mmCIF file of C-alpha atoms in Angstrom:
data_model
loop_
_atom_site.group_PDB
_atom_site.id
_atom_site.type_symbol
_atom_site.label_atom_id
_atom_site.label_comp_id
_atom_site.label_asym_id
_atom_site.label_seq_id
_atom_site.Cartn_x
_atom_site.Cartn_y
_atom_site.Cartn_z
ATOM 1 C CA MET A 1 -7.846 -6.771 -33.907
ATOM 2 C CA ALA A 2 -5.996 -3.843 -34.174
ATOM 3 C CA MET A 3 -9.086 -1.614 -33.339
ATOM 4 C CA ARG A 4 -9.749 -3.764 -30.331
ATOM 5 C CA THR A 5 -6.275 -3.204 -29.010
ATOM 6 C CA VAL A 6 -6.611 0.728 -29.615
ATOM 7 C CA ARG A 7 -9.965 0.715 -27.722
ATOM 8 C CA THR A 8 -8.453 -1.107 -24.960
ATOM 9 C CA ASP A 9 -5.546 1.145 -24.385
ATOM 10 C CA LYS A 10 -7.877 4.067 -24.197
ATOM 11 C CA GLU A 11 -10.138 2.453 -21.714
ATOM 12 C CA ILE A 12 -7.045 1.660 -19.602
ATOM 13 C CA LYS A 13 -5.894 5.151 -19.797
ATOM 14 C CA LYS A 14 -9.197 6.422 -18.704
ATOM 15 C CA SER A 15 -9.420 4.082 -15.863
ATOM 16 C CA PHE A 16 -5.852 5.326 -14.896
ATOM 17 C CA ALA A 17 -7.109 9.009 -15.022
ATOM 18 C CA LYS A 18 -10.249 8.228 -12.811
ATOM 19 C CA LYS A 19 -10.394 9.124 -9.232
ATOM 20 C CA GLY A 20 -11.447 6.574 -6.534
ATOM 21 C CA VAL A 21 -10.673 2.821 -6.185
ATOM 22 C CA PHE A 22 -8.800 1.299 -8.990
ATOM 23 C CA PRO A 23 -11.265 -1.107 -11.000
ATOM 24 C CA PHE A 24 -10.543 -4.808 -10.603
ATOM 25 C CA LYS A 25 -10.952 -5.429 -14.323
ATOM 26 C CA TRP A 26 -7.801 -3.535 -15.109
ATOM 27 C CA SER A 27 -5.936 -5.022 -12.190
ATOM 28 C CA PHE A 28 -3.499 -6.990 -14.580
ATOM 29 C CA THR A 29 -2.001 -3.474 -15.458
ATOM 30 C CA LEU A 30 -0.883 -2.988 -12.044
ATOM 31 C CA LEU A 31 1.557 -5.932 -12.415
ATOM 32 C CA PHE A 32 3.547 -4.239 -15.474
ATOM 33 C CA PRO A 33 7.270 -4.334 -14.690
ATOM 34 C CA LEU A 34 7.217 -0.631 -15.993
ATOM 35 C CA ARG A 35 6.098 0.258 -12.427
ATOM 36 C CA ASN A 36 9.648 -0.240 -11.376
ATOM 37 C CA ILE A 37 10.287 3.321 -13.172
ATOM 38 C CA PHE A 38 8.259 4.925 -10.476
ATOM 39 C CA LEU A 39 8.971 2.599 -7.552
ATOM 40 C CA SER A 40 11.020 -0.592 -7.555
ATOM 41 C CA VAL A 41 10.179 -3.545 -4.995
ATOM 42 C CA ASN A 42 13.602 -3.274 -3.728
ATOM 43 C CA ASN A 43 13.555 0.383 -3.098
ATOM 44 C CA LEU A 44 10.298 -0.010 -1.400
ATOM 45 C CA ILE A 45 11.750 -2.832 0.863
ATOM 46 C CA GLU A 46 14.704 -0.768 1.700
ATOM 47 C CA ARG A 47 12.573 2.203 2.668
ATOM 48 C CA LEU A 48 10.372 0.015 4.952
ATOM 49 C CA ASP A 49 13.380 -1.219 6.704
ATOM 50 C CA ILE A 50 11.756 -4.572 7.068
ATOM 51 C CA LYS A 51 13.224 -7.182 9.658
ATOM 52 C CA GLU A 52 12.535 -10.973 9.038
ATOM 53 C CA ASN A 53 10.341 -11.301 12.173
ATOM 54 C CA TYR A 54 8.239 -8.385 11.406
ATOM 55 C CA ASN A 55 4.461 -8.478 11.120
ATOM 56 C CA VAL A 56 3.423 -6.471 8.363
ATOM 57 C CA LEU A 57 0.078 -5.012 7.041
ATOM 58 C CA GLU A 58 -0.319 -3.938 3.407
ATOM 59 C CA VAL A 59 -3.213 -1.759 2.693
ATOM 60 C CA GLY A 60 -4.720 -1.880 -0.810
ATOM 61 C CA PRO A 61 -2.243 -4.374 -2.481
ATOM 62 C CA GLY A 62 -4.293 -4.819 -5.561
ATOM 63 C CA PRO A 63 -3.082 -8.027 -7.165
ATOM 64 C CA GLY A 64 0.031 -8.046 -4.865
ATOM 65 C CA TYR A 65 2.896 -6.518 -7.103
ATOM 66 C CA PHE A 66 5.008 -5.525 -4.134
ATOM 67 C CA SER A 67 3.482 -8.278 -1.899
ATOM 68 C CA ILE A 68 5.435 -11.338 -2.687
ATOM 69 C CA PRO A 69 8.916 -9.945 -2.379
ATOM 70 C CA VAL A 70 7.752 -8.315 0.997
ATOM 71 C CA ALA A 71 6.460 -11.578 2.191
ATOM 72 C CA ARG A 72 9.773 -13.360 1.104
ATOM 73 C CA LYS A 73 11.718 -10.953 3.467
ATOM 74 C CA LEU A 74 9.602 -12.135 6.424
ATOM 75 C CA LYS A 75 11.226 -15.355 7.348
ATOM 76 C CA THR A 76 9.538 -15.781 10.700
ATOM 77 C CA GLY A 77 7.056 -12.718 10.513
ATOM 78 C CA LYS A 78 3.743 -12.461 8.630
ATOM 79 C CA LEU A 79 2.285 -10.191 5.868
ATOM 80 C CA ILE A 80 -1.377 -9.219 5.942
ATOM 81 C CA LEU A 81 -2.931 -8.022 2.710
ATOM 82 C CA ALA A 82 -5.893 -5.992 3.270
ATOM 83 C CA ASP A 83 -8.157 -4.691 0.350
ATOM 84 C CA ILE A 84 -11.652 -3.518 0.014
ATOM 85 C CA GLN A 85 -12.182 -5.551 -3.224
ATOM 86 C CA PRO A 86 -12.472 -9.099 -2.627
ATOM 87 C CA GLU A 87 -11.635 -9.780 -6.285
ATOM 88 C CA MET A 88 -8.257 -8.299 -5.559
ATOM 89 C CA LEU A 89 -7.608 -10.470 -2.672
ATOM 90 C CA GLU A 90 -8.518 -13.370 -4.693
ATOM 91 C CA TYR A 91 -6.006 -12.442 -7.505
ATOM 92 C CA ALA A 92 -3.360 -11.826 -4.972
ATOM 93 C CA LYS A 93 -3.937 -15.197 -3.400
ATOM 94 C CA LYS A 94 -3.632 -17.042 -6.589
ATOM 95 C CA ARG A 95 -0.395 -15.329 -7.452
ATOM 96 C CA PHE A 96 0.969 -16.234 -3.869
ATOM 97 C CA SER A 97 -0.095 -19.735 -4.497
ATOM 98 C CA LYS A 98 1.612 -20.074 -7.711
ATOM 99 C CA LYS A 99 4.862 -18.577 -6.239
ATOM 100 C CA LYS A 100 4.464 -20.950 -3.199
ATOM 101 C CA THR A 101 4.964 -18.211 -0.871
ATOM 102 C CA GLY A 102 3.441 -18.734 2.626
ATOM 103 C CA ASN A 103 3.419 -16.513 5.744
ATOM 104 C CA VAL A 104 0.511 -14.423 4.315
ATOM 105 C CA ALA A 105 -3.098 -13.813 5.064
ATOM 106 C CA TYR A 106 -5.821 -11.924 3.420
ATOM 107 C CA TYR A 107 -8.399 -9.524 5.124
ATOM 108 C CA LEU A 108 -11.376 -7.869 3.375
ATOM 109 C CA CYS A 109 -11.755 -4.209 4.693
ATOM 110 C CA ASN A 110 -15.103 -2.559 5.392
ATOM 111 C CA GLY A 111 -13.731 0.852 4.740
ATOM 112 C CA LYS A 112 -13.794 2.086 8.442
ATOM 113 C CA THR A 113 -12.352 -0.439 10.898
ATOM 114 C CA PHE A 114 -9.735 -3.379 11.021
ATOM 115 C CA ASP A 115 -10.417 -6.443 12.975
ATOM 116 C CA PHE A 116 -6.920 -6.665 14.635
ATOM 117 C CA SER A 117 -5.758 -6.314 18.034
ATOM 118 C CA ASP A 118 -3.903 -3.214 19.370
ATOM 119 C CA ASN A 119 -0.022 -3.273 18.972
ATOM 120 C CA SER A 120 -0.297 -5.859 16.089
ATOM 121 C CA PHE A 121 2.157 -4.654 13.498
ATOM 122 C CA ASP A 122 5.570 -3.317 12.943
ATOM 123 C CA VAL A 123 4.825 -1.685 9.714
ATOM 124 C CA ILE A 124 1.814 -0.852 7.856
ATOM 125 C CA TYR A 125 2.411 0.689 4.323
ATOM 126 C CA MET A 126 0.341 1.713 1.198
ATOM 127 C CA VAL A 127 1.470 2.403 -2.265
ATOM 128 C CA ALA A 128 -0.810 4.758 -4.259
ATOM 129 C CA VAL A 129 -3.648 4.121 -1.945
ATOM 130 C CA LEU A 130 -4.118 6.660 0.770
ATOM 131 C CA GLY A 131 -5.762 9.151 -1.592
ATOM 132 C CA GLU A 132 -8.428 6.599 -2.598
ATOM 133 C CA VAL A 133 -9.629 6.042 1.027
ATOM 134 C CA GLU A 134 -12.925 7.810 1.735
ATOM 135 C CA ASN A 135 -12.488 7.566 5.474
ATOM 136 C CA LYS A 136 -8.981 8.565 6.072
ATOM 137 C CA GLU A 137 -9.468 9.763 9.668
ATOM 138 C CA ALA A 138 -10.978 6.367 10.736
ATOM 139 C CA TYR A 139 -8.105 4.670 8.910
ATOM 140 C CA ILE A 140 -5.438 6.617 10.563
ATOM 141 C CA ARG A 141 -6.950 6.204 14.099
ATOM 142 C CA GLU A 142 -6.898 2.440 13.257
ATOM 143 C CA PHE A 143 -3.258 2.505 12.227
ATOM 144 C CA SER A 144 -2.305 4.268 15.312
ATOM 145 C CA ARG A 145 -4.003 1.541 17.332
ATOM 146 C CA MET A 146 -2.724 -1.518 15.557
ATOM 147 C CA LEU A 147 1.023 -0.317 15.426
ATOM 148 C CA LYS A 148 3.513 -1.495 17.836
ATOM 149 C CA LYS A 149 5.749 0.878 19.802
ATOM 150 C CA GLY A 150 8.310 2.227 17.125
ATOM 151 C CA GLY A 151 6.419 1.033 14.289
ATOM 152 C CA ILE A 152 5.844 3.027 11.081
ATOM 153 C CA VAL A 153 3.148 3.756 8.709
ATOM 154 C CA SER A 154 4.684 4.185 5.352
ATOM 155 C CA VAL A 155 2.850 6.013 2.365
ATOM 156 C CA SER A 156 4.329 5.947 -1.093
ATOM 157 C CA GLU A 157 2.655 8.087 -3.937
ATOM 158 C CA LEU A 158 3.443 7.813 -7.616
ATOM 159 C CA ALA A 159 3.443 10.187 -10.321
ATOM 160 C CA GLY A 160 0.226 10.089 -12.691
ATOM 161 C CA ASP A 161 -1.906 8.851 -9.858
ATOM 162 C CA PRO A 162 -5.275 10.902 -9.843
ATOM 163 C CA ASP A 163 -5.721 10.440 -6.275
ATOM 164 C CA LYS A 164 -2.004 11.402 -5.443
ATOM 165 C CA MET A 165 -1.486 13.266 -2.137
ATOM 166 C CA SER A 166 1.461 15.867 -2.001
ATOM 167 C CA ILE A 167 4.159 15.522 0.447
ATOM 168 C CA GLU A 168 2.709 18.642 2.263
ATOM 169 C CA GLU A 169 -0.720 17.301 2.530
ATOM 170 C CA LEU A 170 0.437 13.858 3.989
ATOM 171 C CA LYS A 171 2.785 15.568 6.578
ATOM 172 C CA ASP A 172 -0.161 17.961 7.674
ATOM 173 C CA PHE A 173 -2.521 15.185 7.801
ATOM 174 C CA PHE A 174 -0.579 12.672 9.748
ATOM 175 C CA GLU A 175 0.936 15.354 12.377
ATOM 176 C CA LYS A 176 -2.857 16.226 12.854
ATOM 177 C CA HIS A 177 -3.581 12.710 14.028
ATOM 178 C CA ASP A 178 -0.677 12.135 16.370
ATOM 179 C CA PHE A 179 1.952 10.925 14.185
ATOM 180 C CA SER A 180 5.374 12.284 13.605
ATOM 181 C CA PHE A 181 7.422 12.495 10.370
ATOM 182 C CA ASP A 182 10.237 10.069 10.253
ATOM 183 C CA ALA A 183 11.829 9.576 6.955
ATOM 184 C CA GLN A 184 11.410 10.826 3.293
ATOM 185 C CA TYR A 185 12.505 9.018 0.086
ATOM 186 C CA GLY A 186 12.584 9.863 -3.628
ATOM 187 C CA ASN A 187 11.411 13.291 -5.196
ATOM 188 C CA LYS A 188 8.164 15.333 -5.504
ATOM 189 C CA ARG A 189 6.817 13.108 -8.301
ATOM 190 C CA ASN A 190 7.406 9.605 -6.711
ATOM 191 C CA PHE A 191 8.310 9.396 -3.051
ATOM 192 C CA THR A 192 7.822 7.589 0.199
ATOM 193 C CA LEU A 193 7.126 9.235 3.435
ATOM 194 C CA ASN A 194 7.344 7.263 6.919
ATOM 195 C CA PHE A 195 5.498 8.228 10.029
ATOM 196 C CA LYS A 196 5.632 7.357 13.790
ATOM 197 C CA LYS A 197 3.237 7.745 16.499
ATOM 198 C CA LYS A 198 4.217 10.462 18.569
ATOM 199 C CA ASN A 199 3.583 8.495 21.773
ATOM 200 C CA GLY A 200 5.205 5.315 20.265
ATOM 201 C CA LYS A 201 8.744 6.564 19.662
ATOM 202 C CA GLN A 202 11.648 4.281 20.992
ATOM 203 C CA ASP A 203 13.463 5.994 23.983
ATOM 204 C CA SER A 204 16.610 7.284 23.075
#
């Protein structure tokens, strides 16, 4: 039994060290409360500045570690979970069902486009996800299209993620795609950056 545990621990560490989409078979590790050391749910919600009537898109939610608390903030709004792995969406769906949390929908990504109307969302957010995306340019164009005026794209990056993008890389990437830097939280190891469309700022 002890040998099996040691071997499993090594396999988990190896999976965390690999670049690319996080494998579903280790999805339970994404629910460990230890994640709060890097980014707590409450801190993320505060950084997203979510209002109860917002429509929110979470890209790459995995099993939904942050999703349920975010959905509970949306009294009259809605949360859409979008993931490229159907198994992750099913896992998240089961967790939502157990918690009896509504106002949520599930969307299977194709890796390029999103089947949502223009100006659909107030907030689009990702936690330790953007670096895994192969078609970043396609995603960023879709984010710009789907965001409402004044809406934000929020990107959180965490220490230890092999696909982690730096603050400088993210700012450069978003500014090249018609977004402007809006806010920064945390430090270089664990941080959240918010961006707005340059043509989508609220009038002062």
